[in-house]
């Protein structure tokens, strides 16, 4: 099997994902994606007529974020018309899946140069949802729409699932808040020390002025006392009527003895942000022919499903699966990136795998930096690569939970 090499990884800063308030919220999603695609092209002197495909991830594919964002953003970035593009949706996991599919096409020998990445403008998704609500269109729930299937595998809201898992695992509010504080502290250190600078690209407005050149979401002033003062966010939502049932009832249908307590809030849940990321993945022959120096190789990737009712527990089995595929053990991994969708996801991941906390989310995570759904996985792969290069580590493992009870995972190896 051929090797798939990572040549470069770029991303935008993450802007606050609130309509009219975040620094990126006025921009078109194609503009954000085109920003990272242009950066990949310019930083690597890339002849875009040699690109075989662009594999993109966007979760909320509605309105401006619909219509194959991968292809349309490439055209907006000035790519040659021969550079094809496609857009996928694996909910939160799409940004890893886009990279894995790009790597697979190169490893199969069918393609030699693929760009992978993702975009999510949560500010636009929120505005679109508001427009739909004002028009009297009910929100899309996570259920399948098939009554028989929903009885077999009832699904709930991610935040309520996070609270349910914490209740089930006996993880306290104080422990979740402690992890959230660590995330803020590590992100602040990373920003202060310039650990994100290699991958970060400035987003410009249409008139050439700077829209955003730094992370907008982090709250370095966060304290344990401040986190403790925040009210749980999903108490009311758990009991909100969703067509004759509630999210709490959906979970209790599968787990009747579970008493769901509420622990998660804005401070220990992932931030709502806008962002985009892209990675350049090529074959060995393409790299040599074009004078490109690989920074890492894709060692192995895997996909894993788990209980859709609890939704967030697939990262642990996904990590075990990809380690087995790579022939590695957890002791071989120098950098772990587990998306902090909610504090319980990362906390349970660390506990179940008995990991060294100093190797997990070394530069903070989504609780501090935000989670632009379809782009996050691609961002995390670039973050892991930058950290491996900074620290001299060899292997990085990146995984994340996704709605529907799924988790993609990938292991990369830093190259000298």
JSON list of C-alpha atoms in Angstrom, two decimals, residues 14 175-192 196 217-222 227 266-271 337-343 346-347 350 357 360-371 380:
[
{"chain": "A", "resi": 14, "resn": "UNK", "atom": "CA", "xyz": [-11.87, 30.63, 15.56]},
{"chain": "A", "resi": 175, "resn": "UNK", "atom": "CA", "xyz": [-13.94, 17.23, 38.25]},
{"chain": "A", "resi": 176, "resn": "UNK", "atom": "CA", "xyz": [-15.50, 18.43, 35.01]},
{"chain": "A", "resi": 177, "resn": "UNK", "atom": "CA", "xyz": [-14.90, 22.07, 35.94]},
{"chain": "A", "resi": 178, "resn": "UNK", "atom": "CA", "xyz": [-11.29, 21.27, 36.80]},
{"chain": "A", "resi": 179, "resn": "UNK", "atom": "CA", "xyz": [-10.75, 19.90, 33.31]},
{"chain": "A", "resi": 180, "resn": "UNK", "atom": "CA", "xyz": [-12.38, 22.99, 31.80]},
{"chain": "A", "resi": 181, "resn": "UNK", "atom": "CA", "xyz": [-10.05, 25.24, 33.76]},
{"chain": "A", "resi": 182, "resn": "UNK", "atom": "CA", "xyz": [-7.06, 23.21, 32.58]},
{"chain": "A", "resi": 183, "resn": "UNK", "atom": "CA", "xyz": [-8.22, 23.63, 29.00]},
{"chain": "A", "resi": 184, "resn": "UNK", "atom": "CA", "xyz": [-8.35, 27.42, 29.38]},
{"chain": "A", "resi": 185, "resn": "UNK", "atom": "CA", "xyz": [-4.94, 27.53, 31.06]},
{"chain": "A", "resi": 186, "resn": "UNK", "atom": "CA", "xyz": [-3.29, 25.37, 28.41]},
{"chain": "A", "resi": 187, "resn": "UNK", "atom": "CA", "xyz": [-4.87, 27.32, 25.56]},
{"chain": "A", "resi": 188, "resn": "UNK", "atom": "CA", "xyz": [-3.68, 30.60, 27.10]},
{"chain": "A", "resi": 189, "resn": "UNK", "atom": "CA", "xyz": [-0.15, 29.21, 27.39]},
{"chain": "A", "resi": 190, "resn": "UNK", "atom": "CA", "xyz": [-0.21, 27.95, 23.80]},
{"chain": "A", "resi": 191, "resn": "UNK", "atom": "CA", "xyz": [-1.36, 31.32, 22.48]},
{"chain": "A", "resi": 192, "resn": "UNK", "atom": "CA", "xyz": [1.17, 33.20, 24.60]},
{"chain": "A", "resi": 196, "resn": "UNK", "atom": "CA", "xyz": [-0.52, 27.86, 16.97]},
{"chain": "A", "resi": 217, "resn": "UNK", "atom": "CA", "xyz": [-13.18, 32.68, 21.95]},
{"chain": "A", "resi": 218, "resn": "UNK", "atom": "CA", "xyz": [-10.74, 31.84, 24.83]},
{"chain": "A", "resi": 219, "resn": "UNK", "atom": "CA", "xyz": [-11.34, 33.26, 28.29]},
{"chain": "A", "resi": 220, "resn": "UNK", "atom": "CA", "xyz": [-7.92, 33.23, 29.98]},
{"chain": "A", "resi": 221, "resn": "UNK", "atom": "CA", "xyz": [-9.40, 35.04, 32.97]},
{"chain": "A", "resi": 222, "resn": "UNK", "atom": "CA", "xyz": [-11.46, 31.93, 33.85]},
{"chain": "A", "resi": 227, "resn": "UNK", "atom": "CA", "xyz": [-16.92, 28.04, 36.66]},
{"chain": "A", "resi": 266, "resn": "UNK", "atom": "CA", "xyz": [-21.17, 27.05, 29.04]},
{"chain": "A", "resi": 267, "resn": "UNK", "atom": "CA", "xyz": [-17.79, 26.84, 30.78]},
{"chain": "A", "resi": 268, "resn": "UNK", "atom": "CA", "xyz": [-17.26, 23.08, 30.57]},
{"chain": "A", "resi": 269, "resn": "UNK", "atom": "CA", "xyz": [-18.86, 22.54, 27.15]},
{"chain": "A", "resi": 270, "resn": "UNK", "atom": "CA", "xyz": [-17.37, 23.27, 23.73]},
{"chain": "A", "resi": 271, "resn": "UNK", "atom": "CA", "xyz": [-17.56, 26.83, 22.46]},
{"chain": "A", "resi": 337, "resn": "UNK", "atom": "CA", "xyz": [-6.22, 15.05, 20.79]},
{"chain": "A", "resi": 338, "resn": "UNK", "atom": "CA", "xyz": [-9.72, 14.19, 21.99]},
{"chain": "A", "resi": 339, "resn": "UNK", "atom": "CA", "xyz": [-12.29, 16.82, 21.13]},
{"chain": "A", "resi": 340, "resn": "UNK", "atom": "CA", "xyz": [-13.76, 18.49, 24.20]},
{"chain": "A", "resi": 341, "resn": "UNK", "atom": "CA", "xyz": [-17.35, 18.45, 22.97]},
{"chain": "A", "resi": 342, "resn": "UNK", "atom": "CA", "xyz": [-18.22, 18.31, 26.67]},
{"chain": "A", "resi": 343, "resn": "UNK", "atom": "CA", "xyz": [-15.87, 17.91, 29.60]},
{"chain": "A", "resi": 346, "resn": "UNK", "atom": "CA", "xyz": [-12.38, 14.01, 27.51]},
{"chain": "A", "resi": 347, "resn": "UNK", "atom": "CA", "xyz": [-12.53, 13.02, 31.18]},
{"chain": "A", "resi": 350, "resn": "UNK", "atom": "CA", "xyz": [-8.59, 9.78, 29.89]},
{"chain": "A", "resi": 357, "resn": "UNK", "atom": "CA", "xyz": [-2.98, 13.76, 31.37]},
{"chain": "A", "resi": 360, "resn": "UNK", "atom": "CA", "xyz": [-3.84, 14.83, 26.29]},
{"chain": "A", "resi": 361, "resn": "UNK", "atom": "CA", "xyz": [-5.00, 18.12, 24.72]},
{"chain": "A", "resi": 362, "resn": "UNK", "atom": "CA", "xyz": [-1.65, 19.65, 25.55]},
{"chain": "A", "resi": 363, "resn": "UNK", "atom": "CA", "xyz": [-2.61, 23.04, 24.13]},
{"chain": "A", "resi": 364, "resn": "UNK", "atom": "CA", "xyz": [-6.17, 23.17, 25.37]},
{"chain": "A", "resi": 365, "resn": "UNK", "atom": "CA", "xyz": [-9.30, 22.08, 23.57]},
{"chain": "A", "resi": 366, "resn": "UNK", "atom": "CA", "xyz": [-12.75, 23.06, 22.45]},
{"chain": "A", "resi": 367, "resn": "UNK", "atom": "CA", "xyz": [-13.90, 24.19, 25.90]},
{"chain": "A", "resi": 368, "resn": "UNK", "atom": "CA", "xyz": [-11.39, 27.03, 25.58]},
{"chain": "A", "resi": 369, "resn": "UNK", "atom": "CA", "xyz": [-10.96, 27.42, 21.83]},
{"chain": "A", "resi": 370, "resn": "UNK", "atom": "CA", "xyz": [-14.33, 26.42, 20.42]},
{"chain": "A", "resi": 371, "resn": "UNK", "atom": "CA", "xyz": [-15.69, 23.67, 18.19]},
{"chain": "A", "resi": 380, "resn": "UNK", "atom": "CA", "xyz": [-7.06, 18.94, 15.64]}
]
